[in-house]
Coordinates of C-alpha atoms in Angstrom, one line a residue:
M1 CA -42.5 143.6 83.9
S2 CA -43.5 144.8 80.5
F3 CA -43.3 142.5 77.5
L4 CA -40.7 144.7 75.9
K5 CA -38.4 144.3 78.9
M6 CA -39.1 140.6 78.9
A7 CA -38.2 140.5 75.2
W8 CA -34.9 142.2 75.8
R9 CA -34.0 139.7 78.5
N10 CA -35.0 136.8 76.3
V11 CA -32.8 138.0 73.5
W12 CA -29.7 137.7 75.7
R13 CA -30.6 134.4 77.4
N14 CA -28.8 132.7 74.6
T15 CA -26.1 135.3 73.8
R16 CA -24.2 133.3 71.3
R17 CA -27.2 132.6 69.1
S18 CA -28.4 136.2 69.3
L19 CA -24.9 137.5 68.4
V20 CA -24.6 135.2 65.4
T21 CA -28.0 136.3 64.2
I22 CA -27.2 140.0 64.7
A23 CA -23.8 139.6 63.1
A24 CA -25.2 137.9 60.0
A25 CA -27.9 140.6 59.6
S26 CA -25.3 143.3 60.1
L27 CA -23.0 141.8 57.6
A28 CA -25.7 141.5 55.0
L29 CA -26.8 145.0 55.5
F30 CA -23.2 146.3 55.3
V31 CA -22.7 144.5 52.0
L32 CA -26.0 145.5 50.5
I33 CA -25.7 149.2 51.4
H34 CA -22.3 149.2 49.6
Y35 CA -23.8 147.3 46.7
A36 CA -26.7 149.7 46.4
G37 CA -24.3 152.7 46.5
L38 CA -22.1 151.2 43.8
V39 CA -25.0 150.1 41.5
T40 CA -26.6 153.5 41.8
G41 CA -23.2 155.1 41.1
Y42 CA -22.8 152.9 38.0
I43 CA -26.3 153.8 36.7
E44 CA -25.9 157.5 37.4
G45 CA -22.4 157.6 36.0
M46 CA -23.3 155.9 32.7
E47 CA -26.4 158.1 32.3
R48 CA -24.3 161.2 33.0
N49 CA -21.7 160.2 30.5
L50 CA -24.3 159.5 27.9
V51 CA -26.2 162.8 28.4
E52 CA -23.3 165.1 29.2
R53 CA -20.7 163.9 26.6
E54 CA -22.7 163.0 23.6
M55 CA -26.5 162.8 23.5
G56 CA -27.9 165.6 25.7
D57 CA -31.2 165.3 27.5
A58 CA -33.0 165.5 24.2
Q59 CA -32.3 166.0 20.5
I60 CA -34.1 167.8 17.7
H61 CA -33.9 166.7 14.0
A62 CA -35.7 167.5 10.8
A63 CA -38.6 165.1 10.2
G64 CA -37.3 161.9 8.7
F65 CA -33.6 162.6 9.3
R66 CA -33.1 159.8 11.9
D67 CA -34.8 157.3 9.6
D68 CA -32.6 158.2 6.6
P69 CA -29.7 160.5 7.6
S70 CA -28.9 162.9 4.8
L71 CA -26.8 166.0 4.3
Y72 CA -29.9 167.6 2.8
E73 CA -32.4 167.0 5.6
R74 CA -31.8 170.0 7.8
I75 CA -33.5 172.2 10.3
E76 CA -34.1 175.3 8.2
D77 CA -33.7 178.1 10.8
P78 CA -31.6 176.8 13.7
V79 CA -30.9 180.4 14.9
A80 CA -34.6 181.1 15.6
L81 CA -35.0 177.7 17.2
L82 CA -32.1 178.2 19.5
A83 CA -33.4 181.6 20.5
K84 CA -36.8 180.1 21.3
L85 CA -35.2 177.3 23.4
D86 CA -33.1 179.9 25.2
Q87 CA -36.2 181.9 26.1
A88 CA -37.9 178.8 27.4
G89 CA -35.0 178.1 29.8
Y90 CA -33.3 175.3 27.8
A91 CA -29.6 175.2 26.9
A92 CA -29.2 174.2 23.3
S93 CA -26.6 173.9 20.5
A94 CA -26.9 173.1 16.8
R95 CA -24.6 170.6 15.1
L96 CA -23.8 169.7 11.5
L97 CA -23.4 166.0 10.6
G98 CA -21.8 164.4 7.5
G99 CA -19.9 161.3 6.5
G100 CA -16.8 160.8 4.6
L101 CA -13.3 159.2 4.4
A102 CA -10.2 160.2 6.3
A103 CA -6.7 159.1 5.3
A104 CA -3.2 159.4 6.7
G105 CA -0.3 157.8 5.0
D106 CA -1.5 154.5 3.5
T107 CA -4.4 154.1 5.9
S108 CA -7.9 155.3 5.6
A109 CA -11.2 155.0 7.6
G110 CA -14.8 156.1 7.4
V111 CA -15.5 159.1 9.6
M112 CA -18.5 161.1 10.8
F113 CA -17.9 164.8 10.6
R114 CA -19.4 166.8 13.4
G115 CA -19.5 170.6 12.9
I116 CA -20.1 172.5 16.2
D117 CA -20.4 176.0 17.6
V118 CA -17.6 175.7 20.2
E119 CA -19.1 178.3 22.5
R120 CA -22.7 177.1 22.5
D121 CA -21.7 173.4 22.5
G122 CA -19.8 173.9 25.8
R123 CA -23.2 174.6 27.4
V124 CA -24.7 171.3 26.5
S125 CA -21.7 168.9 26.3
T126 CA -18.6 168.2 28.4
I127 CA -16.8 166.5 25.5
G128 CA -14.3 169.3 25.3
Q129 CA -13.1 168.3 28.8
H130 CA -12.3 164.8 27.6
V131 CA -9.3 165.4 25.4
A132 CA -6.6 162.8 26.1
E133 CA -3.9 164.3 23.9
G134 CA -3.7 167.9 22.6
Q135 CA -6.4 170.5 22.8
W136 CA -10.1 171.0 22.1
L137 CA -11.3 173.0 19.1
D138 CA -10.6 176.7 18.8
P139 CA -12.4 179.0 16.3
A140 CA -9.0 180.6 15.8
D141 CA -7.7 177.4 14.3
P142 CA -10.2 176.5 11.5
K143 CA -8.0 173.7 10.1
G144 CA -7.8 171.9 13.5
V145 CA -9.8 168.8 14.1
V146 CA -10.3 166.6 17.2
I147 CA -10.8 162.8 16.6
G148 CA -11.8 159.7 18.5
R149 CA -9.1 157.6 20.1
R150 CA -9.8 154.4 18.1
L151 CA -9.8 156.4 14.8
A152 CA -6.5 157.9 15.8
R153 CA -5.1 154.4 16.3
T154 CA -6.6 153.2 13.0
L155 CA -5.0 156.1 11.1
N156 CA -1.9 155.9 13.3
V157 CA -1.9 159.6 13.9
K158 CA -1.2 161.8 16.9
Q159 CA -1.5 165.5 17.7
G160 CA -0.1 167.6 14.9
A161 CA -0.4 165.0 12.2
E162 CA -2.1 165.8 8.9
V163 CA -5.3 164.0 7.9
V164 CA -6.8 164.2 4.4
V165 CA -10.6 164.0 4.2
L166 CA -12.8 163.2 1.3
S167 CA -16.5 163.4 0.8
Q168 CA -19.3 164.6 -1.4
A169 CA -20.5 168.1 -0.7
A170 CA -24.1 169.2 -0.7
D171 CA -23.8 170.7 -4.2
G172 CA -22.5 167.5 -5.6
S173 CA -18.9 168.6 -5.8
M174 CA -16.0 166.7 -4.3
A175 CA -15.3 167.8 -0.8
N176 CA -11.6 167.4 0.1
D177 CA -9.2 169.1 2.3
V178 CA -6.2 168.6 4.6
F179 CA -6.6 169.1 8.4
I180 CA -4.3 169.0 11.4
V181 CA -5.1 166.8 14.3
R182 CA -5.5 169.2 17.1
G183 CA -6.5 166.7 19.7
V184 CA -7.4 163.0 20.4
L185 CA -10.3 162.3 22.7
K186 CA -10.5 159.9 25.7
A187 CA -13.1 157.2 25.6
V188 CA -16.5 158.9 24.9
G189 CA -18.7 156.3 23.2
E190 CA -18.5 153.6 20.5
G191 CA -19.5 155.8 17.6
V192 CA -17.2 158.8 18.5
D193 CA -14.3 156.6 19.5
R194 CA -14.4 154.7 16.2
A195 CA -15.3 157.4 13.7
G196 CA -15.8 160.8 15.3
M197 CA -14.1 163.9 13.8
Y198 CA -15.0 167.2 15.3
M199 CA -14.5 170.6 13.6
I200 CA -15.8 174.1 14.0
D201 CA -19.1 174.7 12.2
A202 CA -17.7 177.3 9.8
T203 CA -15.1 174.8 8.6
F204 CA -17.8 172.1 8.1
R205 CA -20.0 174.5 6.1
E206 CA -17.1 175.4 3.8
L207 CA -16.0 171.8 3.3
M208 CA -19.5 170.3 2.7
V209 CA -21.0 173.4 1.1
V210 CA -23.8 173.7 3.6
P211 CA -24.4 177.5 3.9
D212 CA -27.4 177.3 6.3
G213 CA -29.4 175.0 8.4
A214 CA -28.4 172.3 11.0
H215 CA -28.8 168.6 11.2
Q216 CA -29.2 168.2 14.9
V217 CA -29.9 170.4 18.0
I218 CA -28.7 169.0 21.4
V219 CA -30.8 170.2 24.3
R220 CA -30.1 170.2 28.1
K221 CA -33.0 170.6 30.5
P222 CA -33.0 172.5 33.8
A223 CA -32.1 170.1 36.6
T224 CA -35.4 170.6 38.4
V225 CA -37.5 169.6 35.3
P226 CA -38.3 165.8 34.9
L227 CA -37.2 164.3 31.6
A228 CA -40.7 163.4 30.5
T229 CA -42.0 166.9 31.2
A230 CA -39.0 168.5 29.4
A231 CA -39.6 166.2 26.3
A232 CA -43.3 167.2 26.2
Q233 CA -42.5 170.9 26.5
L234 CA -39.8 170.6 23.8
R235 CA -42.3 168.9 21.4
A236 CA -44.7 171.8 21.9
L237 CA -41.9 174.3 21.1
T238 CA -40.8 172.4 17.9
P239 CA -43.9 171.6 15.8
G240 CA -43.0 169.8 12.6
L241 CA -39.6 168.6 13.9
D242 CA -38.6 165.3 15.3
T243 CA -37.9 165.8 19.1
K244 CA -37.0 162.9 21.3
S245 CA -35.6 162.5 24.8
W246 CA -32.4 160.4 25.3
R247 CA -34.6 157.5 26.6
E248 CA -36.5 157.5 23.3
L249 CA -33.4 157.7 21.3
S250 CA -31.6 154.9 23.2
P251 CA -34.4 152.6 24.5
T252 CA -31.9 149.8 24.9
L253 CA -29.8 151.8 27.3
A254 CA -32.8 153.1 29.1
S255 CA -34.1 149.6 29.6
M256 CA -30.6 148.4 30.8
F257 CA -30.5 151.2 33.4
D258 CA -34.0 150.3 34.6
S259 CA -33.1 146.6 34.7
A260 CA -30.0 147.3 36.8
R261 CA -32.3 148.8 39.4
G262 CA -34.5 145.8 39.3
V263 CA -31.5 143.5 39.6
M264 CA -30.5 145.4 42.7
I265 CA -33.8 144.8 44.4
F266 CA -33.6 141.1 43.4
M267 CA -30.2 140.8 45.0
F268 CA -31.6 142.3 48.2
M269 CA -34.3 139.6 48.2
I270 CA -31.8 136.8 47.7
V271 CA -29.4 137.8 50.4
Y272 CA -32.1 138.7 52.9
A273 CA -33.9 135.5 52.2
A274 CA -30.9 133.7 53.6
I275 CA -31.0 136.0 56.6
G276 CA -34.7 135.4 57.0
I277 CA -34.1 131.6 57.1
L278 CA -31.4 132.0 59.7
L279 CA -33.7 134.2 61.8
L280 CA -36.6 131.8 61.3
N281 CA -34.5 128.9 62.6
A282 CA -33.2 131.0 65.6
M283 CA -36.7 132.1 66.6
L284 CA -38.1 128.6 66.2
M285 CA -35.4 127.2 68.5
A286 CA -36.1 130.0 71.0
V287 CA -39.8 129.2 70.9
F288 CA -39.4 125.5 71.4
E289 CA -37.0 126.0 74.2
R290 CA -39.6 128.2 76.0
I291 CA -42.8 126.4 75.3
R292 CA -43.4 125.8 79.0
E293 CA -42.8 129.5 79.7
F294 CA -45.4 130.5 77.1
G295 CA -47.8 128.0 78.8
V296 CA -47.3 129.7 82.2
L297 CA -47.8 133.1 80.6
K298 CA -51.0 132.0 79.0
A299 CA -52.2 130.4 82.2
L300 CA -51.5 133.7 84.0
G301 CA -53.8 135.5 81.6
A302 CA -51.5 136.6 78.8
G303 CA -53.5 136.5 75.5
P304 CA -52.2 135.3 72.1
G305 CA -51.7 138.9 71.0
A306 CA -49.3 139.6 73.9
V307 CA -47.2 136.6 73.2
F308 CA -47.2 137.3 69.5
R309 CA -46.0 140.9 70.2
M310 CA -43.3 139.6 72.5
I311 CA -41.8 137.4 69.8
F312 CA -41.8 140.3 67.4
Y313 CA -40.2 142.5 70.0
E314 CA -37.4 140.0 70.3
T315 CA -37.1 139.9 66.5
Y316 CA -37.0 143.7 66.1
I317 CA -34.5 144.1 69.0
Q318 CA -32.1 141.9 67.1
V319 CA -32.8 143.6 63.8
G320 CA -32.6 147.1 65.3
I321 CA -29.1 146.3 66.7
A322 CA -28.1 144.9 63.3
I323 CA -29.3 148.0 61.5
L324 CA -27.4 150.3 63.9
V325 CA -24.2 148.2 63.5
G326 CA -24.5 147.6 59.8
T327 CA -25.3 151.3 59.0
A328 CA -22.5 152.6 61.3
L329 CA -19.9 150.2 59.7
S330 CA -21.0 151.2 56.1
V331 CA -20.6 155.0 56.6
P332 CA -16.7 155.1 56.3
G333 CA -16.8 152.6 53.4
L334 CA -19.3 154.6 51.4
W335 CA -17.4 157.8 52.1
Y336 CA -14.3 156.2 50.7
L337 CA -16.2 154.9 47.6
T338 CA -17.8 158.3 46.9
Q339 CA -14.6 160.3 47.4
Y340 CA -12.0 157.9 45.8
G341 CA -14.0 155.1 44.2
I342 CA -12.6 152.0 42.6
D343 CA -9.8 152.4 40.0
T344 CA -10.9 150.6 36.8
G345 CA -8.3 152.3 34.6
R346 CA -6.8 148.9 33.7
M347 CA -9.9 148.3 31.6
G348 CA -8.5 150.9 29.2
G349 CA -11.5 153.1 28.6
M350 CA -14.1 150.3 28.3
T351 CA -17.5 151.1 26.7
I352 CA -20.7 149.3 27.7
H353 CA -23.5 149.4 25.1
G354 CA -21.6 152.1 23.3
V355 CA -21.2 154.4 26.4
A356 CA -17.8 155.1 28.0
W357 CA -17.1 153.7 31.4
D358 CA -15.4 156.1 33.8
P359 CA -11.9 155.0 34.8
V360 CA -12.9 155.5 38.5
W361 CA -16.1 153.8 39.6
R362 CA -17.6 155.9 42.4
A363 CA -20.6 155.1 44.6
S364 CA -23.6 157.4 44.8
V365 CA -25.2 158.0 48.2
S366 CA -28.7 159.2 48.8
T367 CA -31.5 158.4 51.3
S368 CA -32.5 155.4 49.2
T369 CA -29.0 153.9 49.5
Y370 CA -29.7 153.3 53.1
S371 CA -33.5 153.1 53.2
G372 CA -33.7 150.4 50.4
P373 CA -31.6 147.7 52.2
I374 CA -33.0 148.6 55.6
V375 CA -36.7 148.5 54.6
T376 CA -36.1 145.3 52.7
L377 CA -34.4 143.7 55.7
I378 CA -37.3 144.7 58.0
V379 CA -39.9 143.3 55.6
I380 CA -38.1 140.0 55.1
V381 CA -37.4 139.5 58.8
S382 CA -41.0 140.4 59.7
L383 CA -42.2 137.6 57.3
A384 CA -39.7 135.2 58.8
A385 CA -40.9 135.9 62.3
L386 CA -44.6 135.3 61.6
Y387 CA -44.5 131.5 61.9
P388 CA -42.6 131.4 65.2
A389 CA -44.8 134.2 66.6
F390 CA -48.0 132.3 65.6
K391 CA -46.5 129.1 67.0
A392 CA -45.9 130.7 70.4
A393 CA -49.1 132.7 70.4
W394 CA -51.5 129.8 69.9
V395 CA -49.9 127.3 72.2
R396 CA -52.3 125.7 74.7
P397 CA -51.4 126.3 78.4
V398 CA -52.0 122.7 79.6
Q399 CA -50.0 121.1 76.7
A400 CA -47.3 123.7 77.0
M401 CA -46.7 123.2 80.7
T402 CA -46.3 119.5 80.3
H403 CA -44.0 119.9 77.2
R404 CA -40.6 118.3 77.4

């Protein structure tokens, strides 16, 4: 009889113990596959919201603008820059930025004006799809503005309300005008929610007396180009300008996303350590119960390597069954989490580190969603089986056959 067949029979000699071990490993795998899918979905969702709604894959500014934002620090020829980026295969849109004061009734608040080209901005940002009340900007309505949700609450305004804005124009004159709230945004990000006011670029130029230039260019890379490669290519295309990827612009968020992946691995290790201890205990019990059998095997000529392999065969049989069961049970759960997710709408558009949290938390499934928990389980279980395997492999036949 081969050692593999013997291992299979040995696993079921104590059915209850084997089933408990398999059930525990299956449950741990089931939980951690779902956990991996949800954590990955969280990271990808937050990153997607940051990039698609507000920041882009990269941003280009005039040198020194980010250190000291000023209405006068502008990219001089944004049209030529956009044409160059289009030719290189990058989607890009120029934006105008300026600060001021908005008032409605007896209430006022500081605002950040954002002048955008509606058509081009739609190629790099999905913010136009996140209007909670009213409509997004329309070039046919130059006096219409779209504002952040918290700004709307501060000013106590809704769609159709009048808002007076005050600022200092680039020529030193007083910039003031009355605008109509065309729309109110959903949760986008801390800065936009609290002080964001979007208007078409022509209206911004007229209000702030900025006839040319742009303060910011938002860039989206092709999906097949890695972020670091895209950032390097963009720097080569924009000498003399300050070009940064979103990870460089928001190192705290980038570090948080990386840490979340590290925490996921740490959780794998903690849960599987408990499974490893359970398996270690079960295999040690099985070894001590069969010391005399190992002695007979050794006396019949079986070497330490053969006994060592048999213990590992028993371990991997149980783990293999656990992997099949845990993976099969996780498939419908992950399908549900990817299709429908978990409703977090009661959080009311929560932001985390300034980035909006989606009202529906969906899992993300890839090969690593399954391979990560499975490989970690195999590694931990292999380590846990080493001591029982060595214990059985190096038993002395004479002592083993007299063992009680």
